Amino acid sequence: MEILNASLVNWSRAQFAMTAAYHWLFVPLTLGLGVMMAIMETKYVRTGDEKWRKTAKFWQTIFGINFAIGVATGIILEFQFGTNWSNYSWFVGDIFGAPLAIEAIVAFFLEATFISIMFFGWNRVSKKAHLTATWLTILGATLSAYWILVANAWMQHPVGMNFNPDTVRNEMTDFWAVALSPVAVNKFFHAVLSGWGLGASFVVGVGSWYLLKKRHVDFALKSIKMGAVFGFISFILLAVTGDGSAYQVAQKQPMKLASMEGLYKGKSGAGMVAFGILNPNKQAYNDTIDPYYFKIELPKLLSLLGYRDINAFVPGINDIVEGGYTLPDGEKALSFDEKKERGQLAIRALANYQKAKKEGRDSDATEYKNTLHENYAYFGYGYLTKGQDSIPHVPLTFYSFHLMVIIGFYFILMFAIVWYVVHKKKMETATWLQYIALWSIPLAYLAGQLGWIVAEVGRQPWTIQDVLPVQAAVSGLSTGNVITTFILFATLFTLLLVAEVTIMVKQIKKGPEL
Amino acid sequence: MDAKFTRSEKKFNWFSLFWEGVTHMSLLGKTLWIVVIIKLMIMFGVLKPFFFPDFLNSRYQNDKDKAAYVVEQLIDRTNHTQ
């Protein structure tokens, strides 16, 4: 038996978080810029205007830099599954492996096949064939994202599986329940649209830089106009899909929702915090300290968005830990202690099942298996000690969520203004707006990172919601090994990022070949 | 990024597409390929074999032993997680 410590779990989590955060610097620009350059090329094919061809080719070059530097950075996450999270990988292998395999076989190969025609084929295939290759490359990248997000969504809301105590694995019983889980579908649209928004911000920001430098003005205005329209639509749709995602969180991960809102004591007709400052002195869910220094609340909105009813009861952190409130399906919510008891019952049943099987006591084994399945939904609570263990880091989740939302609405406003100013043919002289657009690019990256912090920190302590907490999922490695690889990854990714920025800035300074 | 071809819209051929794409590659394209190759060599030649061996595969030969190890871990960690 290996004794684990918190340091190993935390370093393993930090390593995974760092890798995922770096990976998500590259992916959204691929998704967003890809669609925009495909639209530009479509305009070229439809109008025959050479300027659109050159515009599309310039952005394709930037896309290529980002794609080349970012490609395969996600594979490092898969390395970590096998090494750092081996219990998890074994426990979920059959289910988690399927979407990842589809991603690798179908989506990645679609992308890899057509990207060569996109880059090498401008003068070798017809305009329409090239355009088709461009769209198929983007489709491949987007489908890749879908299957990765299906895997992630399953961790947030495990469905379509049955735990087999003989193989100690969750086995897929319903592929479509996994592939079309509402959590996955919402997550996909929200994440991909965030990439579109980032791509638009990038195009408008870089276009504004050319205007500031008074270079390639016609190209810049064409790019900015398209970016503003595309960005405005993307961020409006982001708000819609964000609502869909939050609705799913309210139904499937109420603790995450309560943490996003810093809501400790639930209530009917709950308001949503528009702006608030948490009280850092609040250390435990059950202390008497007010969680807020200050907040501005929009009345009833949380109940409306979370449950589609302005008077619905939204459970707070205390309610979820203490239980006893009525769930939307009419059942009484279990307390943490009750869930823990059922989790321990499930784990004991697993141990007894294994023993009974070894000793050939088949009828006992059947009974233990039934007990295990009856209590499996709470399996992970058996690893937790006290109610506080089931609560994610509230300030990090809360501030990440609210800052992400604020940035989202900021971009709706910014793109609306840019669109209006471009329409009035005043963008070329609106220096103030050019600076704003340029310096807003990092904000789009920040919003994407914050979104993932909400999704992943907000679901702690679970690797699989309610079924497997991080301390049961992690491999029994030495903490020193994990720290070493953390430093290696940090170095590698930082070098890649420096390479990306250096090459990209050089290419942008060089400008389009007009 | 793309190759600088002098001929236009030749009959499509996969081999010549790649061959001419690679041989006529721009400086930027070559730089990116070098970055990609170095990156993949570090990832698969150094990181994976030396720092990221598959934990279970490196200790157990068959699925039965792996399952036995994981179930032991899942049962033991209920009481011994610090």
CSV table of C-alpha atoms in Angstrom, one decimal, chain A residues 2-331:
chain,number,residue,atom,x,y,z
A,2,GLU,CA,1.3,3.5,-0.9
A,3,ILE,CA,0.7,6.3,1.5
A,4,LEU,CA,-0.3,9.5,-0.4
A,5,ASN,CA,0.1,13.0,0.6
A,6,ALA,CA,-1.5,16.2,-0.3
A,7,SER,CA,1.6,17.5,-2.0
A,8,LEU,CA,1.6,14.7,-4.6
A,9,VAL,CA,-2.0,15.3,-5.4
A,10,ASN,CA,-1.5,19.1,-5.6
A,11,TRP,CA,1.6,18.9,-7.8
A,12,SER,CA,-0.1,16.4,-10.1
A,13,ARG,CA,-3.1,18.7,-10.4
A,14,ALA,CA,-0.8,21.7,-10.9
A,15,GLN,CA,1.1,19.9,-13.7
A,16,PHE,CA,-2.1,18.9,-15.5
A,17,ALA,CA,-3.6,22.4,-15.1
A,18,MET,CA,-0.4,24.1,-16.4
A,19,THR,CA,-0.3,21.8,-19.5
A,20,ALA,CA,-4.0,22.2,-20.2
A,21,ALA,CA,-3.7,26.0,-19.8
A,22,TYR,CA,-0.8,26.2,-22.3
A,23,HIS,CA,-2.6,23.9,-24.7
A,24,TRP,CA,-5.6,26.2,-24.6
A,25,LEU,CA,-3.5,29.1,-25.6
A,26,PHE,CA,-3.0,27.5,-29.0
A,27,VAL,CA,-6.3,25.7,-29.7
A,28,PRO,CA,-8.8,28.6,-29.6
A,29,LEU,CA,-6.9,30.7,-32.1
A,30,THR,CA,-6.8,27.6,-34.5
A,31,LEU,CA,-10.6,27.3,-34.1
A,32,GLY,CA,-11.5,31.0,-34.5
A,33,LEU,CA,-8.9,32.1,-37.0
A,34,GLY,CA,-9.6,29.0,-39.1
A,35,VAL,CA,-13.3,29.8,-39.6
A,36,MET,CA,-12.5,33.4,-40.4
A,37,MET,CA,-9.9,32.7,-43.0
A,38,ALA,CA,-12.3,30.1,-44.5
A,39,ILE,CA,-15.0,32.8,-44.8
A,40,MET,CA,-12.5,35.1,-46.4
A,41,GLU,CA,-11.5,32.5,-48.9
A,42,THR,CA,-15.2,31.8,-49.6
A,43,LYS,CA,-15.6,35.5,-50.4
A,44,TYR,CA,-12.6,35.3,-52.8
A,45,VAL,CA,-14.1,32.2,-54.5
A,46,ARG,CA,-17.6,33.9,-54.8
A,47,THR,CA,-16.4,37.3,-55.9
A,48,GLY,CA,-13.1,36.6,-57.6
A,49,ASP,CA,-11.6,39.6,-55.8
A,50,GLU,CA,-7.8,39.0,-55.5
A,51,LYS,CA,-7.7,41.2,-52.4
A,52,TRP,CA,-9.8,38.6,-50.5
A,53,ARG,CA,-7.4,35.9,-51.7
A,54,LYS,CA,-4.4,37.8,-50.3
A,55,THR,CA,-6.2,38.6,-47.1
A,56,ALA,CA,-7.2,34.9,-46.7
A,57,LYS,CA,-3.6,33.8,-47.4
A,58,PHE,CA,-2.1,36.2,-44.8
A,59,TRP,CA,-4.4,34.9,-42.1
A,60,GLN,CA,-3.8,31.4,-43.2
A,61,THR,CA,-0.1,32.0,-42.6
A,62,ILE,CA,-0.8,33.2,-39.1
A,63,PHE,CA,-3.1,30.1,-38.6
A,64,GLY,CA,-0.2,27.9,-39.8
A,65,ILE,CA,2.2,29.3,-37.3
A,66,ASN,CA,-0.2,28.8,-34.5
A,67,PHE,CA,-1.1,25.3,-35.7
A,68,ALA,CA,2.5,24.2,-36.1
A,69,ILE,CA,3.6,25.4,-32.7
A,70,GLY,CA,0.5,24.2,-30.9
A,71,VAL,CA,0.0,20.8,-32.6
A,72,ALA,CA,0.5,17.8,-30.3
A,73,THR,CA,0.8,19.9,-27.1
A,74,GLY,CA,-2.4,18.1,-26.0
A,75,ILE,CA,-0.7,14.7,-26.3
A,76,ILE,CA,1.2,15.6,-23.2
A,77,LEU,CA,-2.0,15.5,-21.3
A,78,GLU,CA,-2.4,11.9,-22.4
A,79,PHE,CA,1.1,11.1,-21.2
A,80,GLN,CA,0.0,12.4,-17.8
A,81,PHE,CA,-3.1,10.2,-17.7
A,82,GLY,CA,-1.0,7.1,-18.0
A,83,THR,CA,1.7,8.2,-15.6
A,84,ASN,CA,0.2,10.6,-13.0
A,85,TRP,CA,-3.4,9.5,-13.1
A,86,SER,CA,-3.1,5.7,-13.7
A,87,ASN,CA,-5.9,4.7,-11.3
A,88,TYR,CA,-8.2,7.1,-13.1
A,89,SER,CA,-7.1,5.9,-16.5
A,90,TRP,CA,-7.7,2.3,-15.6
A,91,PHE,CA,-11.0,3.1,-13.9
A,92,VAL,CA,-12.4,5.0,-16.9
A,93,GLY,CA,-10.3,3.6,-19.7
A,94,ASP,CA,-13.1,2.1,-21.9
A,95,ILE,CA,-15.2,5.2,-21.8
A,96,PHE,CA,-12.6,7.9,-21.9
A,97,GLY,CA,-10.6,6.1,-24.5
A,98,ALA,CA,-13.4,5.9,-27.1
A,99,PRO,CA,-13.9,9.6,-27.7
A,100,LEU,CA,-10.1,10.2,-27.6
A,101,ALA,CA,-9.7,7.4,-30.2
A,102,ILE,CA,-12.3,8.8,-32.4
A,103,GLU,CA,-10.7,12.2,-32.1
A,104,ALA,CA,-7.3,10.8,-33.2
A,105,ILE,CA,-8.6,8.6,-36.0
A,106,VAL,CA,-11.4,10.6,-37.6
A,107,ALA,CA,-11.0,14.2,-36.7
A,108,PHE,CA,-7.2,14.6,-36.5
A,109,PHE,CA,-6.6,12.7,-39.8
A,110,LEU,CA,-9.3,14.7,-41.5
A,111,GLU,CA,-7.5,17.9,-40.3
A,112,ALA,CA,-4.0,16.5,-41.1
A,113,THR,CA,-5.0,15.4,-44.6
A,114,PHE,CA,-6.6,18.6,-45.8
A,115,ILE,CA,-4.2,21.0,-44.2
A,116,SER,CA,-1.6,19.9,-46.7
A,117,ILE,CA,-3.9,20.8,-49.6
A,118,MET,CA,-4.7,24.1,-47.9
A,119,PHE,CA,-1.0,25.1,-47.5
A,120,PHE,CA,0.5,23.5,-50.6
A,121,GLY,CA,-2.4,23.5,-53.0
A,122,TRP,CA,-3.2,27.1,-53.8
A,123,ASN,CA,-1.9,26.8,-57.4
A,124,ARG,CA,-2.3,23.0,-57.7
A,125,VAL,CA,-6.0,22.5,-57.3
A,126,SER,CA,-9.1,24.4,-58.4
A,127,LYS,CA,-10.4,27.3,-56.3
A,128,LYS,CA,-13.4,25.3,-55.2
A,129,ALA,CA,-11.3,22.3,-54.3
A,130,HIS,CA,-8.9,24.5,-52.3
A,131,LEU,CA,-11.8,26.1,-50.5
A,132,THR,CA,-13.3,22.7,-49.7
A,133,ALA,CA,-9.9,21.6,-48.2
A,134,THR,CA,-9.8,24.7,-46.1
A,135,TRP,CA,-13.3,24.1,-44.7
A,136,LEU,CA,-12.6,20.4,-44.1
A,137,THR,CA,-9.4,21.4,-42.2
A,138,ILE,CA,-11.5,23.6,-39.9
A,139,LEU,CA,-14.2,20.9,-39.6
A,140,GLY,CA,-11.5,18.4,-38.6
A,141,ALA,CA,-10.1,20.8,-35.9
A,142,THR,CA,-13.6,21.5,-34.6
A,143,LEU,CA,-14.6,17.8,-34.5
A,144,SER,CA,-11.3,17.2,-32.6
A,145,ALA,CA,-12.5,19.7,-30.1
A,146,TYR,CA,-15.9,17.9,-29.9
A,147,TRP,CA,-14.5,14.5,-29.0
A,148,ILE,CA,-12.1,16.0,-26.4
A,149,LEU,CA,-15.0,17.8,-24.8
A,150,VAL,CA,-17.2,14.7,-24.9
A,151,ALA,CA,-14.5,13.1,-22.7
A,152,ASN,CA,-14.3,16.1,-20.4
A,153,ALA,CA,-18.1,16.3,-20.2
A,154,TRP,CA,-18.3,12.7,-19.1
A,155,MET,CA,-16.0,13.5,-16.2
A,156,GLN,CA,-18.4,16.3,-15.2
A,157,HIS,CA,-21.5,14.2,-15.7
A,158,PRO,CA,-20.8,10.5,-16.0
A,159,VAL,CA,-23.5,8.7,-18.1
A,160,GLY,CA,-23.9,5.7,-20.3
A,161,MET,CA,-21.7,3.4,-18.3
A,162,ASN,CA,-21.8,0.5,-15.8
A,163,PHE,CA,-19.0,-0.2,-13.3
A,164,ASN,CA,-17.6,-3.8,-13.6
A,165,PRO,CA,-16.1,-4.8,-10.3
A,166,ASP,CA,-14.2,-7.7,-12.0
A,167,THR,CA,-12.3,-5.5,-14.4
A,168,VAL,CA,-12.5,-2.5,-12.0
A,169,ARG,CA,-13.5,-0.4,-15.0
A,170,ASN,CA,-16.4,1.6,-16.0
A,171,GLU,CA,-17.7,0.1,-19.2
A,172,MET,CA,-19.7,1.9,-21.8
A,173,THR,CA,-23.3,0.8,-22.1
A,174,ASP,CA,-24.7,3.6,-24.2
A,175,PHE,CA,-22.3,5.3,-26.7
A,176,TRP,CA,-24.9,7.9,-27.7
A,177,ALA,CA,-25.6,8.9,-24.1
A,178,VAL,CA,-21.9,9.7,-23.8
A,179,ALA,CA,-21.5,11.3,-27.2
A,180,LEU,CA,-24.7,13.4,-27.0
A,181,SER,CA,-24.7,14.2,-23.4
A,182,PRO,CA,-26.3,17.7,-22.9
A,183,VAL,CA,-23.3,18.7,-20.9
A,184,ALA,CA,-21.0,17.7,-23.8
A,185,VAL,CA,-23.1,19.5,-26.4
A,186,ASN,CA,-23.3,22.7,-24.4
A,187,LYS,CA,-19.6,22.6,-23.5
A,188,PHE,CA,-18.7,22.1,-27.1
A,189,PHE,CA,-20.6,25.1,-28.4
A,190,HIS,CA,-19.4,27.3,-25.6
A,191,ALA,CA,-15.7,26.3,-25.9
A,192,VAL,CA,-15.7,26.5,-29.7
A,193,LEU,CA,-17.5,29.9,-29.7
A,194,SER,CA,-14.9,31.2,-27.2
A,195,GLY,CA,-12.3,30.2,-29.9
A,196,TRP,CA,-14.3,32.1,-32.5
A,197,GLY,CA,-14.4,35.1,-30.2
A,198,LEU,CA,-10.7,35.0,-29.6
A,199,GLY,CA,-10.0,34.6,-33.3
A,200,ALA,CA,-12.2,37.7,-34.0
A,201,SER,CA,-10.4,39.7,-31.3
A,202,PHE,CA,-7.1,38.7,-32.8
A,203,VAL,CA,-8.0,39.7,-36.3
A,204,VAL,CA,-9.5,43.0,-35.2
A,205,GLY,CA,-6.6,43.7,-32.9
A,206,VAL,CA,-3.9,43.0,-35.5
A,207,GLY,CA,-5.9,44.9,-38.1
A,208,SER,CA,-6.0,47.8,-35.8
A,209,TRP,CA,-2.2,47.6,-35.4
A,210,TYR,CA,-1.8,48.0,-39.1
A,211,LEU,CA,-4.1,51.1,-39.0
A,212,LEU,CA,-2.0,52.5,-36.2
A,213,LYS,CA,1.1,52.0,-38.3
A,214,LYS,CA,-0.8,53.3,-41.4
A,215,ARG,CA,0.2,50.2,-43.3
A,216,HIS,CA,-2.0,47.9,-45.5
A,217,VAL,CA,-5.0,50.0,-44.7
A,218,ASP,CA,-7.4,48.4,-47.1
A,219,PHE,CA,-6.5,44.9,-46.0
A,220,ALA,CA,-6.8,46.0,-42.3
A,221,LEU,CA,-10.2,47.5,-42.8
A,222,LYS,CA,-11.5,44.4,-44.6
A,223,SER,CA,-10.2,42.2,-41.8
A,224,ILE,CA,-11.5,44.5,-39.0
A,225,LYS,CA,-15.0,44.6,-40.6
A,226,MET,CA,-15.2,40.9,-40.9
A,227,GLY,CA,-13.7,40.4,-37.4
A,228,ALA,CA,-16.1,42.8,-35.8
A,229,VAL,CA,-19.2,41.1,-37.3
A,230,PHE,CA,-17.9,37.6,-36.6
A,231,GLY,CA,-16.8,38.6,-33.1
A,232,PHE,CA,-20.1,40.3,-32.2
A,233,ILE,CA,-22.1,37.3,-33.3
A,234,SER,CA,-19.7,34.9,-31.6
A,235,PHE,CA,-20.0,36.7,-28.2
A,236,ILE,CA,-23.8,36.9,-28.4
A,237,LEU,CA,-23.9,33.2,-29.0
A,238,LEU,CA,-21.3,32.7,-26.2
A,239,ALA,CA,-23.7,34.3,-23.8
A,240,VAL,CA,-26.5,32.0,-25.0
A,241,THR,CA,-24.4,28.8,-24.8
A,242,GLY,CA,-22.9,30.1,-21.5
A,243,ASP,CA,-26.5,30.1,-20.2
A,244,GLY,CA,-26.9,26.6,-21.5
A,245,SER,CA,-23.7,25.5,-19.7
A,246,ALA,CA,-24.7,27.1,-16.5
A,247,TYR,CA,-28.1,25.5,-16.6
A,248,GLN,CA,-26.4,22.1,-17.0
A,249,VAL,CA,-24.1,23.0,-14.0
A,250,ALA,CA,-27.2,23.9,-11.9
A,251,GLN,CA,-28.7,20.5,-12.7
A,252,LYS,CA,-25.7,18.2,-12.5
A,253,GLN,CA,-23.1,20.0,-10.4
A,254,PRO,CA,-24.9,22.3,-7.9
A,255,MET,CA,-21.8,22.6,-5.7
A,256,LYS,CA,-20.0,24.2,-8.7
A,257,LEU,CA,-22.8,26.6,-9.3
A,258,ALA,CA,-22.9,27.6,-5.6
A,259,SER,CA,-19.2,28.2,-5.7
A,260,MET,CA,-19.4,30.2,-8.9
A,261,GLU,CA,-21.9,32.5,-7.1
A,262,GLY,CA,-20.3,32.4,-3.6
A,263,LEU,CA,-23.8,31.2,-2.4
A,264,TYR,CA,-23.5,29.6,1.0
A,265,LYS,CA,-27.1,29.8,2.1
A,266,GLY,CA,-29.6,28.8,-0.6
A,267,LYS,CA,-32.9,30.5,-1.2
A,268,SER,CA,-35.9,30.6,-3.4
A,269,GLY,CA,-35.9,33.3,-6.0
A,270,ALA,CA,-32.1,33.7,-5.7
A,271,GLY,CA,-30.4,36.6,-7.2
A,272,MET,CA,-27.3,36.5,-9.3
A,273,VAL,CA,-24.2,38.5,-8.3
A,274,ALA,CA,-23.3,41.1,-10.9
A,275,PHE,CA,-20.4,42.3,-8.9
A,276,GLY,CA,-19.1,41.3,-5.5
A,277,ILE,CA,-16.1,41.2,-3.3
A,278,LEU,CA,-15.7,38.1,-1.1
A,279,ASN,CA,-14.7,38.2,2.5
A,280,PRO,CA,-11.3,36.5,2.7
A,281,ASN,CA,-11.9,35.8,6.4
A,282,LYS,CA,-14.5,33.2,5.5
A,283,GLN,CA,-12.6,29.9,6.0
A,284,ALA,CA,-15.2,27.2,6.4
A,285,TYR,CA,-18.7,26.7,5.0
A,286,ASN,CA,-20.2,26.5,8.5
A,287,ASP,CA,-18.6,29.4,10.2
A,288,THR,CA,-20.7,32.5,10.9
A,289,ILE,CA,-18.7,34.9,8.8
A,290,ASP,CA,-20.6,36.8,6.1
A,291,PRO,CA,-19.1,35.5,2.7
A,292,TYR,CA,-19.3,39.0,1.1
A,293,TYR,CA,-17.8,42.3,1.9
A,294,PHE,CA,-20.0,43.8,-0.8
A,295,LYS,CA,-22.2,42.7,-3.6
A,296,ILE,CA,-24.6,44.0,-6.2
A,297,GLU,CA,-27.2,41.4,-7.0
A,298,LEU,CA,-29.7,41.0,-9.9
A,299,PRO,CA,-32.9,39.8,-8.2
A,300,LYS,CA,-34.2,36.3,-9.0
A,301,LEU,CA,-31.8,35.9,-12.0
A,302,LEU,CA,-29.9,32.9,-10.6
A,303,SER,CA,-33.2,30.9,-10.0
A,304,LEU,CA,-34.3,31.9,-13.5
A,305,LEU,CA,-31.1,30.9,-15.2
A,306,GLY,CA,-30.4,27.8,-13.2
A,307,TYR,CA,-33.9,26.4,-13.0
A,308,ARG,CA,-35.9,28.4,-15.6
A,309,ASP,CA,-38.2,29.5,-12.7
A,310,ILE,CA,-37.8,32.9,-11.0
A,311,ASN,CA,-38.9,31.4,-7.7
A,312,ALA,CA,-37.0,28.1,-7.8
A,313,PHE,CA,-34.9,27.2,-4.8
A,314,VAL,CA,-31.1,27.4,-5.5
A,315,PRO,CA,-29.2,25.3,-2.9
A,316,GLY,CA,-26.1,27.0,-1.4
A,317,ILE,CA,-22.9,25.3,-0.2
A,318,ASN,CA,-24.3,24.8,3.3
A,319,ASP,CA,-27.5,23.2,1.9
A,320,ILE,CA,-25.6,20.8,-0.3
A,321,VAL,CA,-23.3,19.7,2.6
A,322,GLU,CA,-26.1,19.5,5.1
A,323,GLY,CA,-28.8,18.1,2.7
A,324,GLY,CA,-32.5,18.0,3.5
A,325,TYR,CA,-33.8,20.4,0.8
A,326,THR,CA,-36.1,19.2,-1.9
A,327,LEU,CA,-34.5,18.4,-5.3
A,328,PRO,CA,-36.2,19.4,-8.5
A,329,ASP,CA,-37.4,15.8,-9.0
A,330,GLY,CA,-39.1,15.9,-5.6
A,331,GLU,CA,-36.6,13.7,-3.8
